[in-house]
Coordinates of C-alpha atoms and ligand atoms in Angstrom, one line a residue:
X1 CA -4.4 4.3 20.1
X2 CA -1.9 7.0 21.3
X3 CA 0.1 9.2 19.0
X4 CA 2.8 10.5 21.7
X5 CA 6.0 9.7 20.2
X6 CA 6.9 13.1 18.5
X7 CA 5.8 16.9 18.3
X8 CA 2.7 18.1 16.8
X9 CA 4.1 20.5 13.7
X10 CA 5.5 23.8 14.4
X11 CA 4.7 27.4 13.4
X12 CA 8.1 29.2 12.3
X13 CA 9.3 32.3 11.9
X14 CA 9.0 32.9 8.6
X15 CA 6.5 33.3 6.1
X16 CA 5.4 33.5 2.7
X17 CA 4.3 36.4 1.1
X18 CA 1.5 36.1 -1.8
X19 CA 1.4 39.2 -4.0
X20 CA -1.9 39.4 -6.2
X21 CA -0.6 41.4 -9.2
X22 CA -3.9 42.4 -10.8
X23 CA -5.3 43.9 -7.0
X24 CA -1.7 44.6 -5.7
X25 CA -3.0 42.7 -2.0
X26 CA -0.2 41.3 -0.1
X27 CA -1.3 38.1 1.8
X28 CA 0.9 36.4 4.1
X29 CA 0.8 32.3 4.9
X30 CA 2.9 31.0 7.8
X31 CA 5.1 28.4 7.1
X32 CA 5.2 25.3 9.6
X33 CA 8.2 23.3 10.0
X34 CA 7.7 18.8 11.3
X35 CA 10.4 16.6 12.1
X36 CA 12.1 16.0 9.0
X37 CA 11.3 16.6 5.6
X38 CA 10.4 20.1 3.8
X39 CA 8.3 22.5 5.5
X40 CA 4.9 23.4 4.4
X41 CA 3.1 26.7 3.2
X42 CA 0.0 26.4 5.4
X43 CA -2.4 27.6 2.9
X44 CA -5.9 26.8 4.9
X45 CA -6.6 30.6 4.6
X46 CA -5.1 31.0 0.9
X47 CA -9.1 31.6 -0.5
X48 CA -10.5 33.0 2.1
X49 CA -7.8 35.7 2.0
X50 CA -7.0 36.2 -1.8
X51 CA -10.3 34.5 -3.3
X52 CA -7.8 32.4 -5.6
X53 CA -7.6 28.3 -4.8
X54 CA -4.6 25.9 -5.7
X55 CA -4.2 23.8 -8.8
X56 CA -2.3 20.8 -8.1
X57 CA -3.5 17.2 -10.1
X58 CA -1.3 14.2 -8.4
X59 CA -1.1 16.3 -5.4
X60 CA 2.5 16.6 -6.4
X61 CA 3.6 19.5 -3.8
X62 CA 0.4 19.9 -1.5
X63 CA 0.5 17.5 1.7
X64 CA -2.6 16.3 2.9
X65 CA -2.4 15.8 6.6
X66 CA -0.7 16.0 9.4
X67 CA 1.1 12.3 10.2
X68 CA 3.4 10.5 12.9
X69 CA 4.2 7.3 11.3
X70 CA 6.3 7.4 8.4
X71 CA 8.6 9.4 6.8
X72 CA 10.2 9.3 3.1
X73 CA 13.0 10.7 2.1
X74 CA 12.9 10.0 -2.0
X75 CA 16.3 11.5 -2.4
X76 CA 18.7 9.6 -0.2
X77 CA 16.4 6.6 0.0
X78 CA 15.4 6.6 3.5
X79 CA 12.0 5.0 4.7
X80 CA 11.5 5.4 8.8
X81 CA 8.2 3.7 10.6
X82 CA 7.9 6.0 13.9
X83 CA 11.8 7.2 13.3
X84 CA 13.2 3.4 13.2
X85 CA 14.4 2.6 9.2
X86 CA 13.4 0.2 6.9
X87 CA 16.4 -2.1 7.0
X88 CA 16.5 -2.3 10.7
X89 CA 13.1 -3.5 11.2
X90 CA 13.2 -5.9 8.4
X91 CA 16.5 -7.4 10.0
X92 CA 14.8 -7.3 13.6
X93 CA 11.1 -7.3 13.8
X94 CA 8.3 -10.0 13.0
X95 CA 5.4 -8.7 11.1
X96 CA 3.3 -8.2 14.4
X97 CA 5.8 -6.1 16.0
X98 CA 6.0 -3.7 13.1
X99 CA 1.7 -3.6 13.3
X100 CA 2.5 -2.3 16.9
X101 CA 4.9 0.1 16.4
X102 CA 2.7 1.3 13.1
X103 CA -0.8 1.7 15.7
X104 CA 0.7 2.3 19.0
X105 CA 4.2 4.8 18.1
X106 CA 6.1 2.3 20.3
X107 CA 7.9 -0.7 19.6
X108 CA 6.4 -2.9 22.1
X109 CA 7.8 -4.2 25.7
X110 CA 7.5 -8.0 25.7
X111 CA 4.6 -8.0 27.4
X112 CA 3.2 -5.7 25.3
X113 CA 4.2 -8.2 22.3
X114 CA 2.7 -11.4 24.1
X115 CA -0.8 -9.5 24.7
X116 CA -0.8 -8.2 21.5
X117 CA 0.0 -11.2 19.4
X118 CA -2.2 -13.0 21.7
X119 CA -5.1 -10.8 20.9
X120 CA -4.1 -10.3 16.8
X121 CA -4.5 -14.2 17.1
X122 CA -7.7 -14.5 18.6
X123 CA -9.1 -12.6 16.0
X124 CA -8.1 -14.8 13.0
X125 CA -11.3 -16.8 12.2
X126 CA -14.1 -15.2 10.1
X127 CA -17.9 -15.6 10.9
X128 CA -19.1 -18.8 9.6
X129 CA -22.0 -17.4 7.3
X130 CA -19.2 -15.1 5.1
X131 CA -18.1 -18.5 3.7
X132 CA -21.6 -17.9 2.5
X133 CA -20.6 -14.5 0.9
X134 CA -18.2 -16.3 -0.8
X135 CA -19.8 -18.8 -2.6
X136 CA -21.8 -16.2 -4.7
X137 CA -18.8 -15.1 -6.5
X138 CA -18.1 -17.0 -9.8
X139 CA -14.7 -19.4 -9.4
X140 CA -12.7 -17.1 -11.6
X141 CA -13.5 -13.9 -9.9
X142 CA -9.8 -11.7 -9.5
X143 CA -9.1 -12.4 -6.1
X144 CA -9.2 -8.5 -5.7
X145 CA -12.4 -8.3 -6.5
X146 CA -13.3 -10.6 -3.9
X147 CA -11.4 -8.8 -1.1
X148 CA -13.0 -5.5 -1.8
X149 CA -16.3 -7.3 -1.2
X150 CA -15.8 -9.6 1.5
X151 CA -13.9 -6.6 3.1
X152 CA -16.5 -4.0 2.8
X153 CA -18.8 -7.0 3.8
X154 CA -17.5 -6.6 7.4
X155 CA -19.3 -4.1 8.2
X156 CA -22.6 -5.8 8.1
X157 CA -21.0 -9.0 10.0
X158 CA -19.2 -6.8 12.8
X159 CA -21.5 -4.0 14.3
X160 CA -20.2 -4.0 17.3
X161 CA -16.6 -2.4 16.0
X162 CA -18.2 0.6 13.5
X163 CA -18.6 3.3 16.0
X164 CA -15.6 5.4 14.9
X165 CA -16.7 7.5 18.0
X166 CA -15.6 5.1 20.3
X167 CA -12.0 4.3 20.9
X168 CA -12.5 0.8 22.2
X169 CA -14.4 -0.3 19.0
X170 CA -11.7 1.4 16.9
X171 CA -9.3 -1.0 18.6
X172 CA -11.3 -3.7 18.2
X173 CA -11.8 -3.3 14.3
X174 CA -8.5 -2.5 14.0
X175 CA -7.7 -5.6 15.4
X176 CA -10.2 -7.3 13.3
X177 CA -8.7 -6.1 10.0
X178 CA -5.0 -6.9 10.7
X179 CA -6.1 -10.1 11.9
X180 CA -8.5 -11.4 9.4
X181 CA -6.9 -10.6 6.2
X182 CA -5.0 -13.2 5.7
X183 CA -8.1 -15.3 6.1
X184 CA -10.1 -13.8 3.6
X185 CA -6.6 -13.6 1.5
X186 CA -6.3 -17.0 1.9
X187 CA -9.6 -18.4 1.2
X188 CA -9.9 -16.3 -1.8
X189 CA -7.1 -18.1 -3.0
X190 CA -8.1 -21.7 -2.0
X191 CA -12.4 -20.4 -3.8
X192 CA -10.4 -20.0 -7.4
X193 CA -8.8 -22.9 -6.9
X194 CA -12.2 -24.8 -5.6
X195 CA -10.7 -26.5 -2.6
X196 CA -12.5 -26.1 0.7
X197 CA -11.5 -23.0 3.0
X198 CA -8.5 -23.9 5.1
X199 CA -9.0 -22.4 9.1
X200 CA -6.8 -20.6 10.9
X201 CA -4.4 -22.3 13.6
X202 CA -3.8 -20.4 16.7
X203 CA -0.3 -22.2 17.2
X204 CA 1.1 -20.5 14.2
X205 CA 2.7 -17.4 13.4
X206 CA 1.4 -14.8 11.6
X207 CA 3.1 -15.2 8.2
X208 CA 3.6 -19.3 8.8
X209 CA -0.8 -19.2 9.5
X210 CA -1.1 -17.3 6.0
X211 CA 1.0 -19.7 4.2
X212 CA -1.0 -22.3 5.9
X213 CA -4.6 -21.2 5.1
X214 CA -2.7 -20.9 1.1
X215 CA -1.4 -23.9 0.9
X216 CA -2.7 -26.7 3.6
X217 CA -5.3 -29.2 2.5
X218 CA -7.6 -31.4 4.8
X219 CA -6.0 -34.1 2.9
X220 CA -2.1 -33.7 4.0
X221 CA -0.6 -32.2 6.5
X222 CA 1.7 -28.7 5.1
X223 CA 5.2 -28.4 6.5
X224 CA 5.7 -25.0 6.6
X225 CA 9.5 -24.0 5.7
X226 CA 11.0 -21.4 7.9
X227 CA 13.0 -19.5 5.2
X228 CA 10.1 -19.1 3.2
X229 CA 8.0 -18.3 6.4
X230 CA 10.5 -15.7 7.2
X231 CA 10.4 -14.5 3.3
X232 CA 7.0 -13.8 3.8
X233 CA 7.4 -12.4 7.4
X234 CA 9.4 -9.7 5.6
X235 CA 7.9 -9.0 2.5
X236 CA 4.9 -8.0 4.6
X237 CA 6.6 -5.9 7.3
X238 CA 8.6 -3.9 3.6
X239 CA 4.8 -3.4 2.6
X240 CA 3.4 -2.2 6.0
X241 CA 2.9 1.4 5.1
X242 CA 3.9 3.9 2.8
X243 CA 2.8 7.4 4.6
X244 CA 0.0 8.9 1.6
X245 CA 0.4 7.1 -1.3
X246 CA -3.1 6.9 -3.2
X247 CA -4.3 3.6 -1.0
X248 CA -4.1 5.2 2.1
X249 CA -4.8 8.7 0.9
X250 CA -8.0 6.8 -0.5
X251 CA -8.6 5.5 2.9
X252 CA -8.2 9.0 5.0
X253 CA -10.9 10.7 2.5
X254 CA -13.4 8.3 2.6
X255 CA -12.6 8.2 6.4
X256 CA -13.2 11.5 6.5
X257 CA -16.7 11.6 6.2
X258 CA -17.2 9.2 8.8
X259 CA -17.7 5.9 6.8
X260 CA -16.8 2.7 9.1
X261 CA -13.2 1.3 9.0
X262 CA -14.8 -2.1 7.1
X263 CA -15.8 0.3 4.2
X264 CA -12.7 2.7 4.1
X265 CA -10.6 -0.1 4.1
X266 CA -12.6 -1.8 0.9
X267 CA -11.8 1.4 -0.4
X268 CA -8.3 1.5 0.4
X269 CA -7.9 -2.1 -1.7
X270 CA -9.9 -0.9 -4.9
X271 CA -7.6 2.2 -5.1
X272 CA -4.2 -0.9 -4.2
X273 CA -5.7 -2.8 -7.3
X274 CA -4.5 -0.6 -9.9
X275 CA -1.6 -1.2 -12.3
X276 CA 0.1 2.0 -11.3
X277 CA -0.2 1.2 -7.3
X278 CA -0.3 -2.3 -6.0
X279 CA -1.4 -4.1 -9.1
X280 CA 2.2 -3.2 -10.5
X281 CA 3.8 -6.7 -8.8
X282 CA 1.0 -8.6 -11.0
X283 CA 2.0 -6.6 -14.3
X284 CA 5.7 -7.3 -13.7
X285 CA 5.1 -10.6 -14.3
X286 CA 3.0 -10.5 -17.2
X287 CA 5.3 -8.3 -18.7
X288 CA 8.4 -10.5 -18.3
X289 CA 6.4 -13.1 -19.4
X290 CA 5.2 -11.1 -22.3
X291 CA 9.1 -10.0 -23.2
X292 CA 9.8 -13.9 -23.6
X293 CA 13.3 -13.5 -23.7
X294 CA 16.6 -11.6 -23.5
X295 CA 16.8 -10.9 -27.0
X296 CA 13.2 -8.9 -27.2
X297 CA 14.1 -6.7 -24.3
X298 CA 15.2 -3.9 -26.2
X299 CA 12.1 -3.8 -28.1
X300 CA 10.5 -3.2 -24.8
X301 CA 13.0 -0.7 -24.1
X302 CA 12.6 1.6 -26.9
X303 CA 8.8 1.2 -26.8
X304 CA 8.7 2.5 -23.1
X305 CA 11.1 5.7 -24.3
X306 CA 8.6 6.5 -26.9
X307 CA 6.8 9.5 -25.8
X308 CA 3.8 8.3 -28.3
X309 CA 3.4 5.1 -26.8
X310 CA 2.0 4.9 -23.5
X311 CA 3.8 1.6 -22.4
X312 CA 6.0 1.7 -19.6
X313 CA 8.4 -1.2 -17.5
X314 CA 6.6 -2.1 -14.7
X315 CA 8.4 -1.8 -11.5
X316 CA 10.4 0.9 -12.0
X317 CA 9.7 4.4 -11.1
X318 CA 8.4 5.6 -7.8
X319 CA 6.8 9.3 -7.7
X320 CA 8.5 9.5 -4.5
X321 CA 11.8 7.8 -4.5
X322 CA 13.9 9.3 -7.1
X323 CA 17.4 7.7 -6.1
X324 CA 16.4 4.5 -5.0
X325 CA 13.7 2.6 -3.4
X326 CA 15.1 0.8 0.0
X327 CA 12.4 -1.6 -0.2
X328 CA 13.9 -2.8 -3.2
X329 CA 17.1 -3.8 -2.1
X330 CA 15.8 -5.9 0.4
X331 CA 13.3 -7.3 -1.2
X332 CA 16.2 -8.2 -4.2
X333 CA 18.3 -10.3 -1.5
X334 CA 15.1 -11.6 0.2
X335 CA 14.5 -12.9 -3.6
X336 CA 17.6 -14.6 -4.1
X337 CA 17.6 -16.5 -0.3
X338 CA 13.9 -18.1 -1.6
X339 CA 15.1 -19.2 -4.8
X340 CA 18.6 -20.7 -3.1
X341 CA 16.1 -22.5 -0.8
X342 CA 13.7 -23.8 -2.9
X343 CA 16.7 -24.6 -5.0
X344 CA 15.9 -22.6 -8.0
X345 CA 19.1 -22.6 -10.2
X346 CA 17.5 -21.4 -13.4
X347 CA 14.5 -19.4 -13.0
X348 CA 14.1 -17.5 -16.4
X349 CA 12.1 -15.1 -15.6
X350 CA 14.2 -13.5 -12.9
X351 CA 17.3 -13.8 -15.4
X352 CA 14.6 -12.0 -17.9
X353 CA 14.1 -9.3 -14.8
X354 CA 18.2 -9.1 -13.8
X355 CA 19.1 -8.4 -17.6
X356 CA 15.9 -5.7 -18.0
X357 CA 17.1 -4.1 -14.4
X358 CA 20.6 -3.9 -16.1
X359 CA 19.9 -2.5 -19.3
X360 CA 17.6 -0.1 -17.6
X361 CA 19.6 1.2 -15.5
X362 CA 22.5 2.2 -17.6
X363 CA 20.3 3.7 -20.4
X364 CA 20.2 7.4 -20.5
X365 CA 16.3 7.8 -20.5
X366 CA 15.6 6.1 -17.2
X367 CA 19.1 7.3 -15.5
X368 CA 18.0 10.9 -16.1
X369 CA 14.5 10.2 -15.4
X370 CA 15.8 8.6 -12.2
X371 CA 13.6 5.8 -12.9
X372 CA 15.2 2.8 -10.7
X373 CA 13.2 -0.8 -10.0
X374 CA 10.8 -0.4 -6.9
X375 CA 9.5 -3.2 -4.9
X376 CA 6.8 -4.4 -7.2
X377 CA 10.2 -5.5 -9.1
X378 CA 11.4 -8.3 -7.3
X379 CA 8.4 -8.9 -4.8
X380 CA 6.5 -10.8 -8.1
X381 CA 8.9 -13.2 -9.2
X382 CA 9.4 -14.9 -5.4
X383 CA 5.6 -14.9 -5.4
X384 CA 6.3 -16.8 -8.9
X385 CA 8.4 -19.2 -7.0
X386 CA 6.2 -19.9 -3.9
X387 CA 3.9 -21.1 -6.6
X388 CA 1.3 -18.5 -5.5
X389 CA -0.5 -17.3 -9.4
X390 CA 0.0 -13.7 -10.4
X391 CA -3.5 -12.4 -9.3
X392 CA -2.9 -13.8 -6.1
X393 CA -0.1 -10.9 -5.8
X394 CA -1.2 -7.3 -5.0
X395 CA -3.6 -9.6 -2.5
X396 CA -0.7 -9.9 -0.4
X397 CA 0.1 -6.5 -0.7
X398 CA -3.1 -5.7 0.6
X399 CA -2.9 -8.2 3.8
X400 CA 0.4 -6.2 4.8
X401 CA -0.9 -2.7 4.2
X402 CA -3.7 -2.9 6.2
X403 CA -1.9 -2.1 9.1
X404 CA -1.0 0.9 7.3
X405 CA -4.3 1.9 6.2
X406 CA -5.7 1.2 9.9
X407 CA -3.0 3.2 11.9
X408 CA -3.9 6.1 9.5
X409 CA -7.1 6.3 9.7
X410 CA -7.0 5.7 13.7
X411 CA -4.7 8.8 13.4
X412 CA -6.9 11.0 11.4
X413 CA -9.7 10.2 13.3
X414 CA -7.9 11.4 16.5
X415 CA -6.6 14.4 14.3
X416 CA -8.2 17.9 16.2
X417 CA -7.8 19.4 12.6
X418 CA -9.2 16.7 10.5
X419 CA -12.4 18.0 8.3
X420 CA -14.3 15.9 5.0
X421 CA -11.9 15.7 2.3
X422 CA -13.6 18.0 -0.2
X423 CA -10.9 19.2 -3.2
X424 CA -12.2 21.8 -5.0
X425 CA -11.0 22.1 -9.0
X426 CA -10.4 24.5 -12.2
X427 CA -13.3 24.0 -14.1
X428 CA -13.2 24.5 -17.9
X429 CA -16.2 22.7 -18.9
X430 CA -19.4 25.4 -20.3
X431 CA -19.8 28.5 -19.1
X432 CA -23.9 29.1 -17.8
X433 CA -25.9 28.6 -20.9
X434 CA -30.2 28.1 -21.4
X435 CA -31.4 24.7 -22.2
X436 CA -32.5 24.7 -25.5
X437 CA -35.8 21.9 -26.5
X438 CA -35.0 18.9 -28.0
X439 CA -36.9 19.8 -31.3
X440 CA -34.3 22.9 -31.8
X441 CA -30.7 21.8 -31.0
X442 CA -28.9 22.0 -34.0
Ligands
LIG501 N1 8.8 3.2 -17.8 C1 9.1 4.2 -18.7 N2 9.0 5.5 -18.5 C2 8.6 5.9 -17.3 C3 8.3 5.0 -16.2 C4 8.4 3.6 -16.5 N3 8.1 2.7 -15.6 N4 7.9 5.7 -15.2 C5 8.0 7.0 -15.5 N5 8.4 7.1 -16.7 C6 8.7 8.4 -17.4 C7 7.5 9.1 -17.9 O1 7.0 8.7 -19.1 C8 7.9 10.6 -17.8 O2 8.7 10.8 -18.9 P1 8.7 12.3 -19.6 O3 9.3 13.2 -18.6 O4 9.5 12.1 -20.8 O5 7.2 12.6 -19.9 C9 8.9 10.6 -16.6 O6 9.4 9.2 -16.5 C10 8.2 10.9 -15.3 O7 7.1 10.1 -15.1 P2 5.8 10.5 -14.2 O8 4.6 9.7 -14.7 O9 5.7 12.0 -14.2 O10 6.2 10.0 -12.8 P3 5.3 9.8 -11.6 O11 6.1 10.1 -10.4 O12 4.0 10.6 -11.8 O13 4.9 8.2 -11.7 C11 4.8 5.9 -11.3 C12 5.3 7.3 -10.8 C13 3.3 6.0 -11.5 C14 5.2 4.9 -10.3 C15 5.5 5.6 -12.7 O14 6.9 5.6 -12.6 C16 5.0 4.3 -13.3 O15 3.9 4.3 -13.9 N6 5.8 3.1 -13.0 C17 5.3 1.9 -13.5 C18 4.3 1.3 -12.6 C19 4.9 0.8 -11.2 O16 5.9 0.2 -11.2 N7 4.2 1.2 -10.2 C20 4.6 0.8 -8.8 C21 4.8 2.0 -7.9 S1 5.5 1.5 -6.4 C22 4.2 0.9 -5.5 O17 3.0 1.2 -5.7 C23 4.6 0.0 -4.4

């Protein structure tokens, strides 16, 4: 998959000048400049030169790789894919297109599109003996749990597309993943529920073939509604990717030691799962639904603003996005359009969510904090109103950022500079001590 659409980084003209106090040696580290965003102090020599490492937990100032497909800018609220923003390719793109501008740097020609969909389709069904693999997980497994397994399972169903080596079987798993996870999504879904594994259909869309393997039965025919078709359409393309959040950073290390796609990918979902990441949609919900009502919302308020409790409101906050999350505002009108179709006059829990977003936002701890609602916010309550249950949610999340995942790890594999992701750490545990026998430890 070709990376060609922009410059590799560039060395500039000035550097930075590291001054050991205790030895007096100057070291200097050049500093390398992208396309937008801050430049970078490129430290690859810092240990070898002054013998001292970095210390940096959250990674909160070091950047990990060099990437091409998407940019952030948390001040002034700007998310690009390849250079194109946010709100551009929600308005004009399908889901499919945005997977092709994500892997290939291009938006695609309509030929291009035609092959491509054509091939994303062919790629839908599952082999027959993983509804096998299914079957052995108990009937209330968390849907999560199951997609980290049947996921990581791939690899022992698709041999032919693990040779990271080869660029053709990249392709091919690549293909695989974006095409297949709504599958497994969707029959993960339809195990809890005990109804029998709906198949893919060919003569679908993407998003209206998800909804379909959801909610079809063999009994009755499912009419799929196009608002909510294009709902989904879009809430997948405003989860696509999200340059090195701790998913995809997750995904690039255990890439980086070589592991097949199949497995980095599994990995990618496990680190998606948590509260703080992708499982935030599912928490929103069970935290409005834990608030109740209006009149307990300021209880919730001050318990988040207590520095001694360790509760805080779901969907908001972003470590990257301190102004607001563009995401958000999409997803806040994409929100209201389902629950105007589906004719949703009262929905208390988004009234719950409207007054909480209004409170929060004119109260001095999250205004200074700049702690605004992210996408998590809004994205839960129209899964609430599509009748899909809350541990269904960061699923979905998962189905759209696999495109993501995928065109990063086809990127650092490409990558001239990539190495194994090895950290290194401050360690304060024991200095070198003797063991002592059993019979004399005090
Ligand atoms: N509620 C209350 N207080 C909060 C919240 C919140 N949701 N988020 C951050 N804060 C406070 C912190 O307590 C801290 O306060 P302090 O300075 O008095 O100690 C301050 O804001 C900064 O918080 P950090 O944890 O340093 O911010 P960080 O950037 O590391 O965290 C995160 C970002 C994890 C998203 C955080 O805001 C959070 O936990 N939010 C709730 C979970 C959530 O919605 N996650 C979804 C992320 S978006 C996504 O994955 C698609």
């Amino acid at each position: 998959m070709s990376q060609k659409n922009s410059a590799a980084a560039k060395e500039s003209n000035k550097n930075v000048k590291v001054i050991d106090n205790v030895s007096g040696k100057e070291s200097n580290f050049p500093i390398l400049t992208g396309t937008e965003g801050a430049p970078v102090i490129d430290i690859r020599k810092l240990y070898a030169e002054t013998g001292y490492f970095t210390y940096d937990p959250g990674f909160i100032a070091t950047g990990s790789c060099e990437s091409k497909i998407t940019y952030i800018d948390g001040d002034k609220g700007i998310l690009l894919h390849r250079g194109y923003p946010i709100e551009q390719l929600a308005e004009n793109s399908d889901f499919l297109e945005v997977c092709y501008l994500l892997l290939y740097g291009e938006l695609p020609k309509q030929n291009q599109k035609t092959e491509f969909d054509r091939a994303i389709t062919l790629h839908t069904m599952l082999h027959e003996q993983i509804t096998n693999f299914y079957r052995g997980f108990r009937r209330d497994a968390h849907p999560m749990a199951i997609m980290c397994g049947v996921v990581g399972a791939l690899s022992a169903f698709y041999h032919d597309s693990t040779d990271i080596a080869d660029p053709h079987q990249r392709m091919v798993a690549s293909y695989r993943m974006v095409a297949k996870m709504p599958t497994i999504a969707g029959w993960a879904y339809k195990y809890s529920l005990g109804q029998p594994f709906v198949y893919p259909r060919n003569d679908l869309e993407f998003s209206e073939n998800f909804l379909h393997m959801m909610f079809a039965t063999p009994c009755e025919e499912y009419k799929i509604n196009p608002v909510i078709a294009k709902a989904m359409d879009r809430i997948l393309i405003l989860h696509a990717d999200h340059e090195q959040n701790a998913s995809t950073s997750t995904v690039r290390l255990a890439g980086s030691s070589g592991a097949n796609p199949f497995a980095c990918i599994s990995a990618g979902i496990a680190s998606l799962w948590g509260p703080a990441h992708g499982g935030a949609n599912e928490a929103v919900l069970n935290m409005l639904n834990e608030i109740g009502n209006k009149d307990n919302i300021a209880d919730f308020i001050k318990k988040a603003k207590d520095p001694n409790d360790p509760f805080r409101i779901m969907g908001f906050g972003h470590r990257v996005y301190k102004n607001f999350d563009p995401r958000a505002k999409i997803m806040r009108e994409t929100c209201h359009s389902v629950l105007d179709e589906l004719d949703i006059r009262e929905e208390p829990l988004l009234d719950l969510a409207m007054e909480l977003e209004r409170i929060a936002l004119e109260d001095e701890y999250f205004v200074s904090r700049k702690l605004y609602p992210n996408v998590d916010f809004y994205s839960g309550i129209i899964f609430q109103a599509l009748g899909i249950p809350t541990t269904m949610f960061t699923v979905l999340f998962a189905v759209a950022r696999t495109v993501g995942w995928i065109a990063q790890w086809n990127e650092m594999i490409e990558d001239p500079n990539q190495k194994i992701g090895r950290p290194r750490q401050l360690y304060t545990g024991s200095a070198q001590r003797d063991h002592v026998p059993i019979s004399e430890r005090g």
